[in-house]
Short mmCIF file of C-alpha atoms and ligand atoms in Angstrom, two decimals:
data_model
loop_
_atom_site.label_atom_id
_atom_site.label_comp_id
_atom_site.label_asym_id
_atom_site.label_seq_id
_atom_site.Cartn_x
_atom_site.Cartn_y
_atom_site.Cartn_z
CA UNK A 1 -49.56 8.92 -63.38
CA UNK A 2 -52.05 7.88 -61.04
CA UNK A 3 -51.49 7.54 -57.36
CA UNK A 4 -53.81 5.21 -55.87
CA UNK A 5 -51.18 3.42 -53.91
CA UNK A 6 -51.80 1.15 -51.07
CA UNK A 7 -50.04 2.46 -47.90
CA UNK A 8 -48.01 -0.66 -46.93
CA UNK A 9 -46.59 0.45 -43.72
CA UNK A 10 -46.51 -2.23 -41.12
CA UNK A 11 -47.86 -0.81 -37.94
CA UNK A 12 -47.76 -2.09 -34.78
CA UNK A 13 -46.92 -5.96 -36.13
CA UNK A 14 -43.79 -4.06 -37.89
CA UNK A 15 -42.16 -4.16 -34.26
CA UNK A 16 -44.32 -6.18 -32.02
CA UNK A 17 -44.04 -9.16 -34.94
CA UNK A 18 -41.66 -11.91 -34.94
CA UNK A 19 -39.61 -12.81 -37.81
CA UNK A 20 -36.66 -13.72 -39.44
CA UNK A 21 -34.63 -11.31 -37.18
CA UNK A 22 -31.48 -10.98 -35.15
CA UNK A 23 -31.03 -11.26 -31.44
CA UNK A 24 -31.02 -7.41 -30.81
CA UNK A 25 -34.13 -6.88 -32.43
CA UNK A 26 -35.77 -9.15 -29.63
CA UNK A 27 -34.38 -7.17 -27.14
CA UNK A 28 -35.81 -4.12 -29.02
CA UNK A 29 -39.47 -5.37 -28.55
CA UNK A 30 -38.82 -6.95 -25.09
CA UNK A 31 -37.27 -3.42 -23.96
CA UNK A 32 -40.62 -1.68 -24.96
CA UNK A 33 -42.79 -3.86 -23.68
CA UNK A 34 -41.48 -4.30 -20.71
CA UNK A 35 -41.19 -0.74 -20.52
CA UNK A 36 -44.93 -0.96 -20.95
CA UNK A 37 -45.60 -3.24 -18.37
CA UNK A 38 -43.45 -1.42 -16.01
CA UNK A 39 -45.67 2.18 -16.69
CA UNK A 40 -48.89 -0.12 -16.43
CA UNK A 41 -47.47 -1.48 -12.94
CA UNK A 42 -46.30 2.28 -12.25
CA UNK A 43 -50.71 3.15 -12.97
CA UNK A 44 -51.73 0.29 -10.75
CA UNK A 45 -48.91 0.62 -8.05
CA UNK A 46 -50.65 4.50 -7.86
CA UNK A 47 -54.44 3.49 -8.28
CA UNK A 48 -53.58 0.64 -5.02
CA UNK A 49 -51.95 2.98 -2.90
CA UNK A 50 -54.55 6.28 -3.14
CA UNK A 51 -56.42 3.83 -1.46
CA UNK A 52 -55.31 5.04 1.48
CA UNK A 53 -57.14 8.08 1.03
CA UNK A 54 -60.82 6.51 1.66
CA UNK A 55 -59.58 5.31 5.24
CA UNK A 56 -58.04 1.99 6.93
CA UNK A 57 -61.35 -0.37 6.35
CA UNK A 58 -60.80 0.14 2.33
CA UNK A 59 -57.11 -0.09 2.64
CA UNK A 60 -57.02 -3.44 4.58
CA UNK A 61 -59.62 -4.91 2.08
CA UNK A 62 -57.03 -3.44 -0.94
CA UNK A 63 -54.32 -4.90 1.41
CA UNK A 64 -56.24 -8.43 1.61
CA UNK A 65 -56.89 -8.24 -1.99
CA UNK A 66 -52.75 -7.93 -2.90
CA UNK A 67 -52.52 -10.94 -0.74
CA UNK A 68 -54.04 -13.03 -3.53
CA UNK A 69 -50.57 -15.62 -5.08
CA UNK A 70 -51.47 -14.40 -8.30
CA UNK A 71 -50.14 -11.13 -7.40
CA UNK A 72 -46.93 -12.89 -6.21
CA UNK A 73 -46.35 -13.51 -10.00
CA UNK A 74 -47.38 -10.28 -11.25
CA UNK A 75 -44.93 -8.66 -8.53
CA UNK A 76 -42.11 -11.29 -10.13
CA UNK A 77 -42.82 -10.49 -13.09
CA UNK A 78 -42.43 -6.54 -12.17
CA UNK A 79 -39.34 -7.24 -11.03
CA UNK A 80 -38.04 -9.47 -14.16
CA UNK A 81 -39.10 -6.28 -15.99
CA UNK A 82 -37.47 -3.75 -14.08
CA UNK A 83 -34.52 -5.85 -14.34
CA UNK A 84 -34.50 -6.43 -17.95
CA UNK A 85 -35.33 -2.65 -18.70
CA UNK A 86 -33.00 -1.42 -16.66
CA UNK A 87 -30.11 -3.13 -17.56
CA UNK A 88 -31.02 -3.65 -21.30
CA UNK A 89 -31.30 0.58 -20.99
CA UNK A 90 -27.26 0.65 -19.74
CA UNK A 91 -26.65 -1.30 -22.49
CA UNK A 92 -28.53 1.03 -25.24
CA UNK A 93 -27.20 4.23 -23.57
CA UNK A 94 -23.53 3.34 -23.85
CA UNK A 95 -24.26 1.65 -27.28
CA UNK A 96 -26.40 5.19 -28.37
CA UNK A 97 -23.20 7.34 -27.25
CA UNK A 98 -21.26 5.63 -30.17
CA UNK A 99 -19.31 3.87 -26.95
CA UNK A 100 -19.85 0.24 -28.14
CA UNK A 101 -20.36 0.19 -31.94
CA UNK A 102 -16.49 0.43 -33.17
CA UNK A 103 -15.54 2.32 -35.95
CA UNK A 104 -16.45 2.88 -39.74
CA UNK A 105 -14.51 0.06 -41.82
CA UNK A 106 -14.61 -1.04 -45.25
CA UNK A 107 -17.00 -3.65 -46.00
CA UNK A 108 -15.81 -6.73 -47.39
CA UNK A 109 -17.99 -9.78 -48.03
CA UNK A 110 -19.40 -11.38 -45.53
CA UNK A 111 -20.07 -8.13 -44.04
CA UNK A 112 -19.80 -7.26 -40.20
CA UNK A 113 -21.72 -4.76 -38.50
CA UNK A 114 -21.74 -2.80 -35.15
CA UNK A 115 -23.84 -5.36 -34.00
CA UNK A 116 -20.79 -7.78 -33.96
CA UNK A 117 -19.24 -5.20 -32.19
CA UNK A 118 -21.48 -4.60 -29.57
CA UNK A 119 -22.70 -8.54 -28.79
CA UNK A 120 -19.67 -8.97 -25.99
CA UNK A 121 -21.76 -6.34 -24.06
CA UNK A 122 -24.89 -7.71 -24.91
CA UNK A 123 -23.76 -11.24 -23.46
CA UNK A 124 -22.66 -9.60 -20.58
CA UNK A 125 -25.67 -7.35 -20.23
CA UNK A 126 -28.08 -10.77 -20.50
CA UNK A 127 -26.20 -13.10 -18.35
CA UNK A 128 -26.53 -10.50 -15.15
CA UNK A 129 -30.19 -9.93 -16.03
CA UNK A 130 -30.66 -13.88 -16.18
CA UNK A 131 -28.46 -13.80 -12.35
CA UNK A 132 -31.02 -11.13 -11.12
CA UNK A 133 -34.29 -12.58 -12.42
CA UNK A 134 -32.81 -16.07 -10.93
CA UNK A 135 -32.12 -14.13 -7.63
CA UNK A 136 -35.26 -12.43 -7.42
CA UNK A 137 -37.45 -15.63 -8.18
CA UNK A 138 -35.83 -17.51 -5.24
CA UNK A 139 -36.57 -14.38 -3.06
CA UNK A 140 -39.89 -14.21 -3.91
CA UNK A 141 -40.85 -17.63 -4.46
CA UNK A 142 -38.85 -19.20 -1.31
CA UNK A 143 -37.55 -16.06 0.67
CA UNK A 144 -38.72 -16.05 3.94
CA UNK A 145 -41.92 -13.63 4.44
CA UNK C 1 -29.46 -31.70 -58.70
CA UNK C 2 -27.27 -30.45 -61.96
CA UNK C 3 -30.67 -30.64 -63.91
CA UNK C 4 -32.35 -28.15 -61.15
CA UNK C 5 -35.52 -28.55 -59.48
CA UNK C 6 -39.01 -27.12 -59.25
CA UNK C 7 -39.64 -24.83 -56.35
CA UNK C 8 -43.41 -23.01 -55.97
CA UNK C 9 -42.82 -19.17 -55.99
CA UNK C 10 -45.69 -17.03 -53.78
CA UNK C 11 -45.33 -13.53 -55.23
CA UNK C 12 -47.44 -10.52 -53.85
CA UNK C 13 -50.02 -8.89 -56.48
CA UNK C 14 -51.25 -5.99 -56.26
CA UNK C 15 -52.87 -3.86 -59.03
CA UNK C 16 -54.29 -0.34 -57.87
CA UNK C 17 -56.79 -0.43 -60.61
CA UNK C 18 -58.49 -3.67 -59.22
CA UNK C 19 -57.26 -4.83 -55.92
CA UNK C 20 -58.65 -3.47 -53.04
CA UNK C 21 -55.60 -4.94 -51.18
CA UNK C 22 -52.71 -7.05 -52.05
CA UNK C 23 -53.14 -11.10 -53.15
CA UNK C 24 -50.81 -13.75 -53.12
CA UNK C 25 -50.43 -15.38 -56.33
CA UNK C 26 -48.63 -18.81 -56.83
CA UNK C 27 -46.20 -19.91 -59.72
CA UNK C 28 -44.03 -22.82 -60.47
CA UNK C 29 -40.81 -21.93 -61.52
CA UNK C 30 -37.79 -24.26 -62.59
CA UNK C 31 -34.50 -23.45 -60.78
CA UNK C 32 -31.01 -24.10 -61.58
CA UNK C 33 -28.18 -23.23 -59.84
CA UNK C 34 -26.69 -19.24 -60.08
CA UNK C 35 -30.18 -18.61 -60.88
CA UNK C 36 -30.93 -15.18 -58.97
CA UNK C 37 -34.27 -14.01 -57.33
CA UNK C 38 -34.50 -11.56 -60.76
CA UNK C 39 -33.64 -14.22 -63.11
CA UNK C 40 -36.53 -16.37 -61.61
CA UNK C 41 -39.06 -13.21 -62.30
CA UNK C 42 -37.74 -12.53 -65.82
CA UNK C 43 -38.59 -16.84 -66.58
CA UNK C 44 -42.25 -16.06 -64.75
CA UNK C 45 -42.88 -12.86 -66.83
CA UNK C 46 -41.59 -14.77 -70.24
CA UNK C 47 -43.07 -18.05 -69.85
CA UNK C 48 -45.99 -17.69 -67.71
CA UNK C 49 -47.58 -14.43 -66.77
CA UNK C 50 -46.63 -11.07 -68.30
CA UNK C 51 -48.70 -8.69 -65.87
CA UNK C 52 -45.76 -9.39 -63.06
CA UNK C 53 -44.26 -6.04 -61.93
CA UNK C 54 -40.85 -5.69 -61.07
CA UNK C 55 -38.18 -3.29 -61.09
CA UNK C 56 -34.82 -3.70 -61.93
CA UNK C 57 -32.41 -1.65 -63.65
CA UNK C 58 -28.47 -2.50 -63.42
CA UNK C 59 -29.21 -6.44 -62.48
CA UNK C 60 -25.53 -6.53 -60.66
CA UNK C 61 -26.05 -5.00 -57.19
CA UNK C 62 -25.13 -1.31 -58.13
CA UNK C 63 -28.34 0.32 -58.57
CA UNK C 64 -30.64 -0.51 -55.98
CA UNK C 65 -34.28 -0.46 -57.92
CA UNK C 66 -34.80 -4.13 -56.71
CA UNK C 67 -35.10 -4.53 -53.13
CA UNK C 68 -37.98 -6.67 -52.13
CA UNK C 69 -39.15 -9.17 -49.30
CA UNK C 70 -37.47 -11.95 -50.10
CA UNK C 71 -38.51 -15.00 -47.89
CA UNK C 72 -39.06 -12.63 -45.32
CA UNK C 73 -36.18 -10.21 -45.61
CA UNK C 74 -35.08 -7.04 -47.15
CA UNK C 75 -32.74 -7.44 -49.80
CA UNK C 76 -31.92 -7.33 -53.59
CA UNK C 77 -33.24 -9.75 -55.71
CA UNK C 78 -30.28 -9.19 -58.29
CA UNK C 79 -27.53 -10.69 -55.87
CA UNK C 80 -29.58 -13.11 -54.16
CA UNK C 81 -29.49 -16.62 -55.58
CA UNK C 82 -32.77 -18.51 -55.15
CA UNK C 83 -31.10 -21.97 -54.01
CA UNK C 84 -29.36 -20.36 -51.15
CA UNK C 85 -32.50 -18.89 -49.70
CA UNK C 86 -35.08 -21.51 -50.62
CA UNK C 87 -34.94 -25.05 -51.38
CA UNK C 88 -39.14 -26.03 -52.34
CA UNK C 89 -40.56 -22.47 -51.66
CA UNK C 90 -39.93 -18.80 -52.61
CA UNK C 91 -41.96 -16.01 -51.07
CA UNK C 92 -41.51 -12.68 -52.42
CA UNK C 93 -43.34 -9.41 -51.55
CA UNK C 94 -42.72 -5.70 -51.95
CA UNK C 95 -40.69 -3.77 -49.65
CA UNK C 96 -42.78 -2.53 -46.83
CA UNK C 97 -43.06 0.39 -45.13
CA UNK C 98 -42.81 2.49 -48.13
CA UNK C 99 -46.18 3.12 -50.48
CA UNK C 100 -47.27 0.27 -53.22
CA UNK C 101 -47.24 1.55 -56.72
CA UNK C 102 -47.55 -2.60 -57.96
CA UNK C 103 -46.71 -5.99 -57.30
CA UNK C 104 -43.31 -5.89 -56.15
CA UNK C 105 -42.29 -2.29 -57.20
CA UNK C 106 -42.26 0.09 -54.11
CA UNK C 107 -42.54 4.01 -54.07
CA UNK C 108 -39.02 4.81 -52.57
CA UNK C 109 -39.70 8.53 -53.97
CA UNK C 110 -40.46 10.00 -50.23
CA UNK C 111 -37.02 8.05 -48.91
CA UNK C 112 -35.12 10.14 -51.70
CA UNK C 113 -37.05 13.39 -50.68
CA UNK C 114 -35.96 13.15 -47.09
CA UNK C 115 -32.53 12.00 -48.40
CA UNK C 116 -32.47 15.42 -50.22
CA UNK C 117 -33.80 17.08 -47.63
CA UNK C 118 -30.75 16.53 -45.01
CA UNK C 119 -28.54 18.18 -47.36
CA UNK C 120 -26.17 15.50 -48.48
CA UNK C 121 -23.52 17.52 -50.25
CA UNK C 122 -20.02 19.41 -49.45
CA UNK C 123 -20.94 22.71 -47.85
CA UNK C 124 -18.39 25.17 -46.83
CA UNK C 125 -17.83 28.38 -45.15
CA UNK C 126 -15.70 29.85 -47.54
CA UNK C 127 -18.22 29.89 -49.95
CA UNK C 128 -16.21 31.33 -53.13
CA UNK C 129 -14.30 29.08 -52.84
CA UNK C 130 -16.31 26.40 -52.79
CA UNK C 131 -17.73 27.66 -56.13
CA UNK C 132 -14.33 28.41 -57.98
CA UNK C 133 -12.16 26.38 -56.05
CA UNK C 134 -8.40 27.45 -56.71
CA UNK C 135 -6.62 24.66 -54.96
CA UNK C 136 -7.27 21.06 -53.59
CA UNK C 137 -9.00 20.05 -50.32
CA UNK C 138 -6.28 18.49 -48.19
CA UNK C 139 -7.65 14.99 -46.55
CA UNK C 140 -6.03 12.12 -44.77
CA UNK C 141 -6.44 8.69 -45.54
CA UNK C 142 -8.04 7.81 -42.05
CA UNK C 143 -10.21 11.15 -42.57
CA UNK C 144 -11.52 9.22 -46.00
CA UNK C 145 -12.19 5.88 -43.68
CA UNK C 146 -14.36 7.64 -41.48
CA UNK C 147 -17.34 8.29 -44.05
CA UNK C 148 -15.84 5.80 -46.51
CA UNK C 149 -17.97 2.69 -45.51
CA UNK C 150 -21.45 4.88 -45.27
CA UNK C 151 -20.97 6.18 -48.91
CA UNK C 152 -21.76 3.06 -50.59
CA UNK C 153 -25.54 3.68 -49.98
CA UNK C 154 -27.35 2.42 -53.26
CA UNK C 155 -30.45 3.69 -51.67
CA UNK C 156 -32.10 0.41 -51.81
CA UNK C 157 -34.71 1.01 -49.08
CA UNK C 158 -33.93 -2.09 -47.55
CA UNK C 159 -32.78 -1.12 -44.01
CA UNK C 160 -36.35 1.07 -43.93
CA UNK C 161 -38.22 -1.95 -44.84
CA UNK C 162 -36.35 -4.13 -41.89
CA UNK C 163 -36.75 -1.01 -38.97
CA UNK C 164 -39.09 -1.78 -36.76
CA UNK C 165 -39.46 1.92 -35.86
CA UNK C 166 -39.98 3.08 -39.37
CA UNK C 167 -43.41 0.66 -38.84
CA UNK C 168 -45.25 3.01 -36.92
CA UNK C 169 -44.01 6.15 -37.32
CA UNK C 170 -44.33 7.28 -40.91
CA UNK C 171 -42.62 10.70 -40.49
CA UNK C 172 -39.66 8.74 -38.99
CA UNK C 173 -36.38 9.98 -41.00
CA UNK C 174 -35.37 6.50 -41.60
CA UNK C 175 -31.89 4.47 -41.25
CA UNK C 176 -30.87 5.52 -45.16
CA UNK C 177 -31.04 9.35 -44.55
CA UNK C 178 -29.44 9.51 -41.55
CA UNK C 179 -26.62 7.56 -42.59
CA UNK C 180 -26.11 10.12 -45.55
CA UNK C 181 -26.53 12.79 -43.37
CA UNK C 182 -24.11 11.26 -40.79
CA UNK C 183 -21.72 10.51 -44.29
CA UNK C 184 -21.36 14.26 -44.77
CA UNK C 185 -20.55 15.58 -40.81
CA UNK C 186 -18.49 13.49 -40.74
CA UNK C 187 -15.88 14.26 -44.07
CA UNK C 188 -13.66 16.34 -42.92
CA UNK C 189 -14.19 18.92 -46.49
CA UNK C 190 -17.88 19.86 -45.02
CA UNK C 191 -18.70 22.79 -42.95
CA UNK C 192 -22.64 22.17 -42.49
CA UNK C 193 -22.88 20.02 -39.59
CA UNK C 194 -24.32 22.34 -37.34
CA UNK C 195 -27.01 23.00 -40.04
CA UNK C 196 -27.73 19.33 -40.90
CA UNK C 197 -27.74 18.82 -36.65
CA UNK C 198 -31.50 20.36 -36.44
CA UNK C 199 -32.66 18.55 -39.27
CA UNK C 200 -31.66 15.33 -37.65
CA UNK C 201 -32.46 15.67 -33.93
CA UNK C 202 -36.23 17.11 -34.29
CA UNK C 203 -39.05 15.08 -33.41
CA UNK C 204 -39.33 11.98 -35.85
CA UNK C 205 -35.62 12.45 -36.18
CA UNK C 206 -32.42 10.33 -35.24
CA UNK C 207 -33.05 9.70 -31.66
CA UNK C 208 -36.55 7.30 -32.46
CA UNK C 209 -33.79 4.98 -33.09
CA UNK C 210 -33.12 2.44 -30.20
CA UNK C 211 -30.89 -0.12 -32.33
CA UNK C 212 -33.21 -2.86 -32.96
CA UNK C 213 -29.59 -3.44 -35.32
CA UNK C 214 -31.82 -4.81 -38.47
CA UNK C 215 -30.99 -2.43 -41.19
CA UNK C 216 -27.65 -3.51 -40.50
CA UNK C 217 -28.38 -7.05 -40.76
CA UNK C 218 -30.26 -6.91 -43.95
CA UNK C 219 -28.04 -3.88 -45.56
CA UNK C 220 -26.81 -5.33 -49.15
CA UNK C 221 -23.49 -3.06 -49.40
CA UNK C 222 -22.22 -3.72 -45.64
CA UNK C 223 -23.09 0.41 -45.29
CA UNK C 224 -23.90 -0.59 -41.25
CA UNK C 225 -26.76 2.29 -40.81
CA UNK C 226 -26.99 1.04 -37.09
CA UNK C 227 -23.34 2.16 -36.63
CA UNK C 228 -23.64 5.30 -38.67
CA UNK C 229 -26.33 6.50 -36.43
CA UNK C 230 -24.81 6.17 -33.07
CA UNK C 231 -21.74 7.14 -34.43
CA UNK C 232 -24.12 10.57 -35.08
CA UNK C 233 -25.71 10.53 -31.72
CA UNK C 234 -22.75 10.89 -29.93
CA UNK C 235 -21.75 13.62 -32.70
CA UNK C 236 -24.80 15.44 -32.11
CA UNK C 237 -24.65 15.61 -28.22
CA UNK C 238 -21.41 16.68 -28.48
CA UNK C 239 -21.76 19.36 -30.81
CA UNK C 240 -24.80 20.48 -28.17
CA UNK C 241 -21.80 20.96 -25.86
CA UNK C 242 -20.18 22.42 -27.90
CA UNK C 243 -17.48 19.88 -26.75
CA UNK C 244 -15.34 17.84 -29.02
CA UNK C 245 -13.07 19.30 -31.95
CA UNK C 246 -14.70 20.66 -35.17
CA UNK C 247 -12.38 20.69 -37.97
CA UNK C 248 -12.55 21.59 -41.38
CA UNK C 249 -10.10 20.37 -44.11
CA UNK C 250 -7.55 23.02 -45.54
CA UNK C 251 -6.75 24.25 -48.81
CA UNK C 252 -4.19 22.43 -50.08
CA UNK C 253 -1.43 24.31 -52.66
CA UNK C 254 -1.00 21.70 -55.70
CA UNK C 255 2.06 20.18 -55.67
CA UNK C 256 4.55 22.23 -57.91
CA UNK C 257 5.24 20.33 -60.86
CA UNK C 258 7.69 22.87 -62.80
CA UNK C 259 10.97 20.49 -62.25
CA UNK C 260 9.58 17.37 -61.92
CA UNK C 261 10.48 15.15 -65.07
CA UNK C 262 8.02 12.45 -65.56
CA UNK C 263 10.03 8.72 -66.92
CA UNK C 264 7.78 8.53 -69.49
CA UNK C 265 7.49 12.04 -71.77
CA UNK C 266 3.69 12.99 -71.99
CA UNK C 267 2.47 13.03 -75.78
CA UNK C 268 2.97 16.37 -77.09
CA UNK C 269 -0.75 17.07 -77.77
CA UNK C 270 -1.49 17.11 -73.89
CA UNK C 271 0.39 19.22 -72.62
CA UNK C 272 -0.61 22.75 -71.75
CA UNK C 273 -4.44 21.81 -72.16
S1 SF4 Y 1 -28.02 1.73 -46.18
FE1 SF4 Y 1 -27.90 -0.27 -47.22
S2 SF4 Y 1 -29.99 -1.11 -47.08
FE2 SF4 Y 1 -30.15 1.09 -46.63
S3 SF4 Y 1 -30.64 2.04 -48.62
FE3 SF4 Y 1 -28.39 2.11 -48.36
S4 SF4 Y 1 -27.64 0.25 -49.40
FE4 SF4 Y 1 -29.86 -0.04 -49.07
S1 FES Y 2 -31.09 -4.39 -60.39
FE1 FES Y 2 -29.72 -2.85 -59.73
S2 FES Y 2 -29.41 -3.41 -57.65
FE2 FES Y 2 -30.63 -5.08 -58.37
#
């Protein structure tokens, strides 16, 4: 037999890609990503602050540069991240100790799955990140400073 | 409607002797109702083009040789009906995330190998008698339950095709593997868990999962891999511990028959063989 075979694995579109997929799949993607955007803001947060280093005259003009609006988003944005990630990651740790995802059962047609099991917490989980991200919007948007 | 209706079917071609890469190829098929995804192939291949490829074997959801894309999503095209999924177009492509021998036909041979590889068999300690076993392994009903739901496997391949982490990492064990290897720790007859525990938590192993939940969702026989593998995690860090109770099922003495009188007398010509 030959073996030319044509290597159909999906790469990066096999979990960035959108699709005919369940809710918890989203939140798969969204957790890496922002997990992602969280490290990049981690790399910037570090680049911005060193400099410090090459005196006050090149930290003011840094300063005046982060005083730009645009960085008011990114910073919300940041913070819908964090929020997301953070709580999203409670949810997968407690799922990934086997504490959410029930029991083995005997399938019967229409079949449920741990995911049924597990969407009470999910709820949960996405209605206090929707509170925080609300919460943090106001403060940055219209808090006072 | 009771007449049926013509729907346009997109299949996938690919042939390793010409294609560079695969092509979509377009077919008008007539479609009654109860016609299956595989029934709709077997009309193309008679009536219009013969070079299709498809696999099938048992054509009733049993043997799991025919899991392809269908519309999008992993499943089998033997117990999928096309007028549920599509009502003027079909798409239907091979399963990815494995190799492409042909059109719709899959290499699922490195799924089995890792399948193999995790050991998914009864081991035991006491290894003689394992080998000439004397009496009967002693197991509960709710022991059976436990593993029960994760041994209907028909190694399809169609939770790997759905995982999103399976798409980028190659060496990945995969949802199907790990659920085997999760259905023997946990039967209560097997002794290898602690050997099968390595296997599974190395690099590329169980904990590249983070529940995206899909193999689940597309799973044909309701086997929940999702489940199956956090069910393991929290196995596996507790057998790290060394926490949590390992037991092994005991020998169990056959029930002694010498005064029991059946109602109905045996026929002579089995008795005593
Ligand atoms: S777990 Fe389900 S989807 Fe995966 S190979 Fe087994 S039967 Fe197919
Ligand atoms: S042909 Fe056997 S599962 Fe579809």
């Amino acid at each position: 037999m030959d073996n030319k075979q044509y290597d159909n694995h999906l790469g990066i579109i096999g979990w960035l890609g959108g699709g005919r997929w369940g809710v918890e799949r989203y939140l798969y993607i969204l957790h890496r990503v922002t997990g992602l955007g969280i490290l990049l803001f981690f790399l910037i947060h570090i680049f911005a602050s060193s400099m410090r280093m090459y005196g006050p005259e090149t930290w003011a003009a840094a300063m005046a540069i982060l005083k730009n609006p645009i960085f008011k988003l990114g910073e919300f944005f940041v913070f819908v991240a964090f929020a997301f990630h953070a709580l999203n990651g409670i949810r997968l740790i407690l799922i990934e100790l086997g504490l959410a995802v029930g029991k083995a059962e005997e399938p019967i047609y229409p079949y449920k799955s741990s995911l049924n099991n597990q969407r009470p917490l999910m709820v949960i989980v996405m209605v206090v990140v929707a509170i925080l991200i609300i919460a943090g919007g106001y403060n940055t948007f219209f808090g006072s400073h | 409607m009771e007449k049926g209706t013509n729907i346009t079917v997109f299949i996938r071609r690919f042939d390793p002797e010409k294609d560079p890469a695969p092509r979509q190829q377009q077919y008008t098929l007539h479609v009654e109702r109860g016609m299956t995804v595989l029934d709709g192939l077997h009309m193309i291949k008679q009536t219009q083009d013969p070079s299709v490829g498809f696999r099938f074997s048992c054509r009733m959801g049993v043997c799991g040789s025919c899991g392809m894309m269908i519309n999008g999503v992993p499943g089998l095209s033997c117990n999928t009906q096309i007028l549920d999924v599509a009502t003027t177009a079909l798409t239907l492509a091979p399963l990815p995330n494995f190799n492409l021998i042909r059109d719709l036909v899959p290499d699922l041979v490195p799924m089995f190998g890792v399948i193999k590889g995790l050991q998914p068999y009864i081991q035991r300690n006491d290894v003689e008698e394992m080998e000439n076993p004397t009496m009967e392994y002693f197991q509960t009903p709710h022991q059976l339950e436990e593993y029960l739901q994760f041994s209907y496997c028909i190694k399809c391949g169609s939770c790997m095709a759905a995982c999103p982490t399976m798409a980028t990492d190659k060496e990945y064990l995969g949802p199907a593997p790990l659920t085997q290897a999760y259905r023997y720790n946990t039967d209560s007859r097997d002794d290898a868990g602690d050997a099968r525990r390595d296997l599974v938590a190395a690099s590329h192993g169980i904990f590249n999962c983070h529940y995206a939940g899909e193999c689940s969702n597309v799973c044909p026989k309701g086997v929940d891999p999702a489940r199956a593998i956090q069910l393991m995690k929290k196995d596996l860090v507790l057998r790290y511990f060394g926490l949590g109770k390992h037991k092994c099922a005991h020998l169990c003495k056959k029930p002694d028959r010498s005064t029991y009188k059946p109602k109905i007398e045996a026929a002579p010509f089995t008795i005593g063989q």
